[in-house]
Short mmCIF file of C-alpha atoms and ligand atoms in Angstrom, two decimals:
data_model
loop_
_atom_site.label_atom_id
_atom_site.label_comp_id
_atom_site.label_asym_id
_atom_site.label_seq_id
_atom_site.Cartn_x
_atom_site.Cartn_y
_atom_site.Cartn_z
CA MET A 32 -62.50 46.06 6.43
CA ALA A 33 -60.09 43.21 5.24
CA SER A 34 -61.03 40.04 6.99
CA ASP A 35 -57.33 39.07 7.26
CA ASN A 36 -54.04 40.06 9.24
CA ARG A 37 -50.96 39.28 6.92
CA ARG A 38 -48.12 39.87 10.15
CA ILE A 39 -44.17 39.23 8.61
CA VAL A 40 -42.58 37.08 12.12
CA LEU A 41 -38.83 36.69 12.63
CA ALA A 42 -38.17 32.64 11.59
CA ALA A 43 -34.76 32.08 13.24
CA ARG A 44 -32.50 33.92 14.03
CA PRO A 45 -29.71 34.96 11.14
CA LYS A 46 -26.38 34.42 11.50
CA GLY A 47 -24.54 36.65 9.30
CA LYS A 48 -26.69 38.40 6.56
CA PRO A 49 -30.75 37.62 6.54
CA THR A 50 -32.23 35.77 3.78
CA ASP A 51 -35.16 34.56 3.52
CA SER A 52 -35.93 31.75 5.20
CA ASP A 53 -35.30 33.85 8.07
CA PHE A 54 -38.74 35.30 7.70
CA ARG A 55 -42.56 34.01 7.31
CA LEU A 56 -45.35 35.51 6.64
CA GLU A 57 -48.66 34.63 8.21
CA THR A 58 -52.14 34.43 7.66
CA GLY A 59 -54.84 35.29 10.71
CA PRO A 60 -57.94 37.52 11.70
CA VAL A 61 -58.43 40.66 12.32
CA PRO A 62 -58.37 41.17 15.91
CA GLU A 63 -61.28 42.91 17.24
CA PRO A 64 -60.98 45.82 19.84
CA GLY A 65 -62.24 45.02 23.20
CA PRO A 66 -63.20 47.86 26.21
CA GLY A 67 -60.31 50.81 25.36
CA GLN A 68 -58.36 49.31 22.49
CA ALA A 69 -58.25 50.54 18.87
CA LEU A 70 -57.92 48.43 16.02
CA LEU A 71 -54.97 50.03 13.66
CA ARG A 72 -54.36 50.11 9.76
CA THR A 73 -51.21 50.70 8.87
CA LEU A 74 -50.73 52.54 6.28
CA PHE A 75 -46.69 52.80 6.14
CA LEU A 76 -44.16 50.73 7.90
CA SER A 77 -40.48 52.14 8.43
CA LEU A 78 -37.39 49.77 7.89
CA ASP A 79 -34.53 51.26 9.44
CA PRO A 80 -31.18 48.91 10.20
CA TYR A 81 -31.22 48.54 13.68
CA MET A 82 -34.22 45.80 13.25
CA ARG A 83 -31.36 43.62 12.56
CA GLY A 84 -30.40 43.95 15.90
CA ARG A 85 -33.50 42.91 16.77
CA MET A 86 -33.12 39.63 14.82
CA SER A 87 -30.34 38.37 17.29
CA ASP A 88 -30.26 37.06 20.96
CA ALA A 89 -27.22 39.14 21.35
CA LYS A 90 -26.87 40.75 24.90
CA SER A 91 -28.20 45.19 23.75
CA TYR A 92 -30.11 47.91 24.71
CA ALA A 93 -33.37 46.13 24.00
CA ALA A 94 -34.30 43.49 24.27
CA PRO A 95 -34.76 40.75 20.79
CA VAL A 96 -37.73 39.99 18.96
CA ALA A 97 -38.78 36.43 19.80
CA VAL A 98 -38.51 33.53 17.34
CA ASP A 99 -42.33 33.09 15.71
CA GLY A 100 -42.59 36.70 17.25
CA VAL A 101 -43.77 40.30 14.98
CA MET A 102 -41.03 41.77 13.58
CA GLU A 103 -40.47 45.49 15.49
CA ALA A 104 -41.06 48.73 13.63
CA GLU A 105 -42.25 51.77 13.74
CA VAL A 106 -45.70 52.58 11.30
CA VAL A 107 -47.84 55.34 10.01
CA ALA A 108 -51.29 54.19 10.58
CA GLN A 109 -55.04 55.07 9.82
CA VAL A 110 -57.48 54.41 12.98
CA ALA A 111 -59.77 51.67 11.76
CA ALA A 112 -62.43 51.45 14.82
CA SER A 113 -62.00 52.62 18.32
CA ARG A 114 -62.76 52.34 21.97
CA VAL A 115 -60.04 54.69 23.09
CA ASP A 116 -61.22 58.50 24.27
CA GLY A 117 -59.64 60.89 22.50
CA LEU A 118 -58.54 57.95 18.86
CA ASN A 119 -61.11 58.56 16.12
CA GLU A 120 -61.47 56.39 13.72
CA GLY A 121 -59.95 57.74 10.70
CA ASP A 122 -56.84 59.39 13.10
CA ILE A 123 -53.78 59.03 11.51
CA VAL A 124 -50.84 58.03 13.98
CA LEU A 125 -47.53 56.96 15.10
CA SER A 126 -47.62 53.73 16.59
CA ARG A 127 -45.17 50.64 17.35
CA SER A 128 -47.19 48.17 15.45
CA GLY A 129 -44.79 45.80 14.03
CA TRP A 130 -44.60 44.55 10.31
CA GLN A 131 -48.47 43.34 9.90
CA ASP A 132 -51.39 45.26 8.77
CA TYR A 133 -53.76 45.69 11.59
CA ALA A 134 -52.60 46.23 15.17
CA LEU A 135 -54.68 46.70 18.83
CA THR A 136 -53.28 49.24 21.04
CA ASP A 137 -54.71 50.90 24.05
CA GLY A 138 -54.53 54.16 22.64
CA LYS A 139 -50.79 55.16 24.66
CA GLY A 140 -48.59 54.15 22.25
CA ALA A 141 -50.47 55.82 19.36
CA ARG A 142 -49.50 59.49 19.22
CA LYS A 143 -51.04 61.47 16.29
CA VAL A 144 -49.35 62.72 13.05
CA ASP A 145 -49.38 65.75 10.84
CA THR A 146 -47.29 66.13 8.45
CA GLY A 147 -49.09 69.22 7.06
CA GLU A 148 -48.48 69.18 3.04
CA LEU A 149 -45.27 66.48 3.12
CA PRO A 150 -46.74 62.67 2.89
CA LEU A 151 -47.50 61.13 5.85
CA SER A 152 -44.51 58.31 5.58
CA THR A 153 -42.08 61.47 6.14
CA ALA A 154 -43.34 61.03 10.15
CA LEU A 155 -40.72 57.89 9.76
CA GLY A 156 -38.44 59.43 7.80
CA VAL A 157 -36.59 62.85 7.68
CA LEU A 158 -38.98 64.35 10.19
CA GLY A 159 -39.48 61.16 12.58
CA MET A 160 -37.03 59.49 14.52
CA PRO A 161 -33.84 59.40 11.69
CA GLY A 162 -34.05 63.23 11.94
CA MET A 163 -34.34 63.36 15.36
CA THR A 164 -31.07 61.49 15.28
CA ALA A 165 -29.28 63.37 13.00
CA TYR A 166 -30.74 66.05 14.56
CA THR A 167 -29.63 65.84 18.11
CA GLY A 168 -26.34 63.80 17.50
CA LEU A 169 -25.05 66.56 15.84
CA LEU A 170 -25.72 69.09 17.78
CA THR A 171 -25.60 67.85 21.01
CA ILE A 172 -22.50 65.78 20.53
CA GLY A 173 -20.98 67.17 17.07
CA LYS A 174 -21.28 70.44 18.11
CA PRO A 175 -20.40 72.03 14.55
CA LYS A 176 -19.17 75.39 14.50
CA PRO A 177 -19.38 77.02 11.52
CA GLY A 178 -16.53 76.97 8.92
CA GLU A 179 -15.41 73.82 10.09
CA THR A 180 -15.94 69.94 8.19
CA ILE A 181 -18.40 66.82 8.88
CA VAL A 182 -17.93 64.20 7.62
CA VAL A 183 -21.08 61.66 7.09
CA ALA A 184 -20.95 58.32 5.83
CA ALA A 185 -24.62 56.63 4.63
CA ALA A 186 -25.01 60.19 3.22
CA SER A 187 -28.21 59.45 0.84
CA GLY A 188 -30.34 57.38 3.35
CA PRO A 189 -32.62 59.10 5.85
CA VAL A 190 -29.80 60.11 9.31
CA GLY A 191 -26.57 61.06 6.95
CA ALA A 192 -28.76 63.32 4.31
CA THR A 193 -30.41 65.63 7.18
CA VAL A 194 -26.72 65.38 9.27
CA GLY A 195 -24.94 66.73 6.11
CA GLN A 196 -27.84 69.24 5.65
CA ILE A 197 -28.43 70.32 8.93
CA GLY A 198 -24.11 70.94 8.34
CA LYS A 199 -24.54 73.06 5.78
CA VAL A 200 -27.37 75.74 8.30
CA LYS A 201 -25.05 75.46 10.42
CA GLY A 202 -22.47 77.05 8.00
CA CYS A 203 -19.72 73.83 7.99
CA ARG A 204 -18.34 72.06 5.05
CA VAL A 205 -19.99 69.17 4.36
CA VAL A 206 -18.17 65.85 2.91
CA GLY A 207 -20.58 63.19 2.58
CA ILE A 208 -19.75 59.35 1.35
CA ALA A 209 -22.47 56.98 -0.39
CA GLY A 210 -22.05 53.59 -2.23
CA SER A 211 -22.63 54.58 -5.11
CA ALA A 212 -21.82 57.26 -7.87
CA GLU A 213 -25.39 58.25 -8.51
CA LYS A 214 -25.45 58.22 -4.58
CA CYS A 215 -22.62 60.52 -4.51
CA ALA A 216 -24.04 62.67 -7.42
CA PHE A 217 -27.42 63.44 -5.78
CA VAL A 218 -26.37 64.80 -1.94
CA LYS A 219 -23.47 66.93 -3.73
CA ASP A 220 -25.94 68.01 -6.42
CA GLU A 221 -29.39 67.51 -4.16
CA LEU A 222 -28.58 67.92 -1.47
CA GLY A 223 -25.73 70.67 -1.82
CA PHE A 224 -22.83 69.04 0.26
CA ASP A 225 -19.88 70.31 -0.77
CA ALA A 226 -18.25 67.07 -1.69
CA ALA A 227 -18.33 63.14 -2.08
CA VAL A 228 -16.78 60.19 -2.30
CA ASP A 229 -17.68 56.76 -3.20
CA HIS A 230 -16.27 54.26 -0.75
CA ARG A 231 -16.07 51.79 -3.07
CA SER A 232 -13.90 53.41 -4.78
CA PRO A 233 -10.18 51.26 -5.02
CA THR A 234 -8.64 54.84 -4.00
CA PHE A 235 -11.84 55.75 -1.26
CA ALA A 236 -8.82 56.53 1.40
CA GLU A 237 -7.45 58.62 -0.72
CA GLU A 238 -10.13 60.69 -2.53
CA LEU A 239 -11.51 61.25 1.10
CA ALA A 240 -8.06 62.66 2.29
CA ASP A 241 -8.23 65.11 -0.83
CA ALA A 242 -11.36 66.10 0.01
CA VAL A 243 -10.58 66.84 3.39
CA PRO A 244 -8.10 69.87 2.69
CA ASP A 245 -8.51 70.82 6.44
CA GLY A 246 -9.03 67.65 8.39
CA ILE A 247 -12.08 66.57 9.95
CA ASP A 248 -13.39 68.15 12.93
CA VAL A 249 -16.92 66.26 13.03
CA TYR A 250 -17.40 62.48 12.03
CA PHE A 251 -21.13 61.22 11.96
CA GLU A 252 -19.93 57.78 12.61
CA ASN A 253 -23.11 56.00 10.82
CA VAL A 254 -21.38 52.68 9.50
CA GLY A 255 -17.30 51.85 11.12
CA GLY A 256 -15.38 48.92 9.07
CA LYS A 257 -12.97 50.56 6.41
CA VAL A 258 -14.90 53.38 6.28
CA PHE A 259 -13.94 54.42 9.69
CA GLU A 260 -10.14 53.24 9.50
CA ALA A 261 -9.78 55.98 6.40
CA VAL A 262 -11.51 59.10 8.38
CA LEU A 263 -9.11 58.50 11.84
CA PRO A 264 -5.65 59.19 10.07
CA LEU A 265 -8.05 62.20 8.98
CA LEU A 266 -9.27 63.38 12.43
CA ASN A 267 -8.33 66.64 13.88
CA PRO A 268 -7.32 67.68 17.84
CA PHE A 269 -10.63 67.97 19.60
CA ALA A 270 -12.76 66.51 16.38
CA ARG A 271 -15.75 65.32 17.88
CA ILE A 272 -17.27 61.87 16.89
CA PRO A 273 -21.66 60.47 17.22
CA VAL A 274 -21.42 56.98 17.45
CA CYS A 275 -24.41 56.98 15.84
CA GLY A 276 -24.69 53.19 13.67
CA LEU A 277 -22.29 50.64 12.64
CA VAL A 278 -24.01 49.17 9.57
CA ALA A 279 -21.08 48.08 7.92
CA GLN A 280 -20.75 45.42 10.86
CA TYR A 281 -24.40 44.27 11.49
CA ASN A 282 -24.09 41.55 9.45
CA ALA A 283 -20.43 40.87 10.32
CA THR A 284 -19.36 37.02 12.03
CA GLU A 285 -16.31 39.40 11.89
CA PHE A 286 -15.58 42.60 12.36
CA PRO A 287 -15.03 44.24 9.25
CA GLY A 288 -11.56 46.56 8.60
CA ALA A 289 -9.62 46.61 11.84
CA VAL A 290 -7.93 49.42 13.59
CA PRO A 291 -5.87 48.16 16.31
CA VAL A 292 -7.27 49.22 20.30
CA PRO A 293 -4.14 51.23 21.21
CA VAL A 294 -4.15 52.60 18.23
CA LEU A 295 -7.02 53.92 18.23
CA MET A 296 -6.16 54.77 21.79
CA ARG A 297 -3.35 56.95 20.86
CA GLN A 298 -5.27 58.84 18.22
CA ALA A 299 -7.85 59.36 20.84
CA LEU A 300 -5.09 60.58 23.29
CA SER A 301 -2.66 62.93 21.18
CA LYS A 302 -5.67 64.62 19.32
CA ARG A 303 -7.98 64.68 22.02
CA LEU A 304 -10.97 62.79 20.72
CA HIS A 305 -14.43 63.57 21.85
CA ILE A 306 -16.29 59.71 20.98
CA GLN A 307 -19.58 59.76 22.34
CA GLY A 308 -22.05 56.87 21.47
CA PHE A 309 -25.85 57.61 21.47
CA LEU A 310 -29.17 56.33 21.25
CA VAL A 311 -31.44 58.81 20.04
CA PHE A 312 -34.13 59.05 22.96
CA ASP A 313 -31.50 59.67 25.41
CA PHE A 314 -32.42 63.20 23.40
CA ASN A 315 -36.18 62.78 23.92
CA ALA A 316 -35.82 66.05 26.05
CA GLN A 317 -34.71 68.13 22.72
CA GLU A 318 -38.24 66.61 20.35
CA ASP A 319 -40.01 70.06 20.29
CA ASP A 320 -36.96 71.68 19.16
CA PHE A 321 -35.94 69.38 16.50
CA ARG A 322 -39.80 69.55 15.19
CA ARG A 323 -40.26 73.44 15.70
CA ASP A 324 -36.41 73.74 13.79
CA VAL A 325 -36.10 71.20 11.54
CA GLY A 326 -39.68 71.68 10.14
CA GLN A 327 -39.16 74.92 9.69
CA TRP A 328 -35.95 73.27 7.41
CA VAL A 329 -37.97 71.01 5.37
CA ARG A 330 -40.83 74.46 4.86
CA GLU A 331 -37.57 76.39 3.82
CA GLY A 332 -36.18 73.70 0.81
CA LYS A 333 -32.94 73.47 3.82
CA ILE A 334 -33.69 69.95 4.21
CA ARG A 335 -34.61 68.33 1.46
CA TYR A 336 -35.60 64.14 1.49
CA ARG A 337 -35.72 61.48 -0.52
CA GLU A 338 -38.01 58.06 0.43
CA ASP A 339 -38.01 54.72 -1.65
CA VAL A 340 -40.95 53.03 -1.17
CA VAL A 341 -42.03 50.08 -1.96
CA ASP A 342 -45.01 48.56 -2.59
CA GLY A 343 -46.41 45.34 -0.32
CA LEU A 344 -46.27 44.26 3.16
CA GLU A 345 -45.06 41.06 1.42
CA ASN A 346 -41.75 42.50 0.22
CA ALA A 347 -40.53 43.81 3.75
CA PRO A 348 -38.62 41.12 4.12
CA ARG A 349 -36.12 41.38 0.56
CA ALA A 350 -36.09 45.39 1.58
CA PHE A 351 -34.30 44.55 4.66
CA GLN A 352 -32.40 42.92 3.37
CA GLY A 353 -31.29 45.11 0.38
CA LEU A 354 -30.90 47.79 3.53
CA LEU A 355 -28.15 46.44 5.43
CA GLU A 356 -25.89 46.07 1.46
CA GLY A 357 -26.60 49.59 0.40
CA LYS A 358 -29.90 48.85 -1.87
CA ASN A 359 -32.39 51.40 -1.19
CA PHE A 360 -31.76 54.99 -2.17
CA GLY A 361 -33.29 57.36 1.04
CA LYS A 362 -35.32 56.48 3.50
CA LEU A 363 -36.82 52.47 3.06
CA VAL A 364 -40.91 52.40 4.06
CA ILE A 365 -43.16 49.88 2.67
CA ARG A 366 -46.85 51.30 1.96
CA VAL A 367 -48.76 48.53 3.41
CA ALA A 368 -51.97 50.18 2.67
CA ASP A 369 -53.59 53.77 1.06
CA ARG A 370 -55.24 55.89 3.31
CA THR A 371 -59.15 55.76 3.35
P1 NDP B 75 -29.70 54.41 5.53
O1 NDP B 75 -31.24 54.83 4.57
O2 NDP B 75 -28.85 55.50 5.05
O3 NDP B 75 -29.26 52.76 5.14
C1 NDP B 75 -28.37 52.24 5.09
C2 NDP B 75 -27.12 53.10 4.50
O4 NDP B 75 -25.80 52.60 5.14
C3 NDP B 75 -26.98 51.80 3.43
O5 NDP B 75 -28.15 52.64 2.11
C4 NDP B 75 -25.39 51.93 2.77
O6 NDP B 75 -25.76 53.34 2.19
C5 NDP B 75 -24.95 52.29 4.24
N1 NDP B 75 -24.45 50.51 4.02
C6 NDP B 75 -24.67 50.07 4.18
N2 NDP B 75 -23.34 48.26 4.61
C7 NDP B 75 -22.38 49.42 3.66
C8 NDP B 75 -21.21 49.03 4.31
N3 NDP B 75 -20.86 47.84 4.49
N4 NDP B 75 -20.33 49.86 4.46
C9 NDP B 75 -20.78 51.68 4.28
N5 NDP B 75 -21.59 52.01 4.19
C10 NDP B 75 -22.78 50.76 3.88
O7 NDP B 75 -30.17 54.18 7.27
P2 NDP B 75 -30.62 55.05 8.46
O8 NDP B 75 -30.54 57.20 7.48
O9 NDP B 75 -31.82 54.96 8.96
O10 NDP B 75 -29.81 55.23 8.67
C11 NDP B 75 -28.08 55.01 9.15
C12 NDP B 75 -27.71 54.76 10.42
O11 NDP B 75 -27.92 55.50 11.57
C13 NDP B 75 -27.31 53.27 10.88
O12 NDP B 75 -26.13 53.21 11.10
C14 NDP B 75 -28.09 53.11 11.93
O13 NDP B 75 -27.88 52.33 12.87
C15 NDP B 75 -28.12 54.21 12.94
N6 NDP B 75 -29.30 55.09 13.54
C16 NDP B 75 -29.31 54.99 14.92
C17 NDP B 75 -29.73 55.61 15.64
C18 NDP B 75 -29.68 55.69 17.27
O14 NDP B 75 -30.31 55.75 18.03
N7 NDP B 75 -28.48 55.48 17.44
C19 NDP B 75 -30.99 55.61 15.21
C20 NDP B 75 -31.43 55.50 13.90
C21 NDP B 75 -29.96 55.14 13.08
P3 NDP B 75 -23.80 53.61 0.76
O15 NDP B 75 -24.78 52.85 -0.13
O16 NDP B 75 -24.19 54.83 0.88
O17 NDP B 75 -23.41 52.41 0.99
#
């Protein structure tokens, strides 16, 4: 076992885009598990857009990471030593250990994972929190019906890719929005979306309108900003809008895009829109359904996934900065160590 524990802490609260100096890599001793504790060794660390919110102390649904505190994250870890009943050395678990090599657990927050023949990293992506977000938000709020049109942005990422492919399973026409020609080609050719539109194109709004000749029945909102501006006039009466994320504005110091509230409210009224925000844990009761259905669809090849695996804990800050600008291509995970 290594003698050092590297951890990445929040050095300062970012103003706008996070920069290198907002993070600090520290090294300390590997903690010793006491009675009722186990030592977890991080294998894969998940990087997710919500972490930008945790770096800020603005009022939110979750407490911020403290300055000088270890950055928050869910990880796939291997039990390195255990004094917890039911957790054995070598077990693979999901835990909220944060951006560090090692962490202690009392076992309550460590859940054993078995991804079968799929890579362990999928427990952080298509078979984990992002997959569950897509499944619950789309089916519970979006309520797609066969023949309807679904639009989703960040379409090559773990949430958007899963939303679109579940839409196809449900018999819908699915249009993805992504940030490059390469991502659009992947979404259409590899994931089987009916069309894909590049939000960086100067004629994005026109291209989106052409891609949805029957209008939009479900808009799964992942980004906000100018994408939402282009979507709003294309929504059909009784459209459903699960508001999942607003990644275009997480780094913003002023709001991108500008749909005036009276315009939005007028559309909401005249089209009888159903706009509902949600957080994935609102739907914890559906976890067994998610595991059963998405697990089966992945095994059957109806849901495919792409991962963007970056090696080395020390590279997490740069990789995270890129995530908020679309530099990742697929579910972003850091490979911290190999399974022993
Ligand atoms: P992704 O891996 O898809 O990464 C984020 C993507 O957002 C980028 O790759 C980029 O893709 C896109 N993006 C970034 N900036 C912009 C911009 N200015 N305009 C348009 N697109 C942009 O992330 P996830 O799949 O993990 O998450 C997708 C969304 O779901 C996020 O908003 C996240 O916060 C939200 N979420 C919400 C949860 C909830 O409980 N409500 C739970 C999990 C995720 P591209 O290059 O294609 O534009």
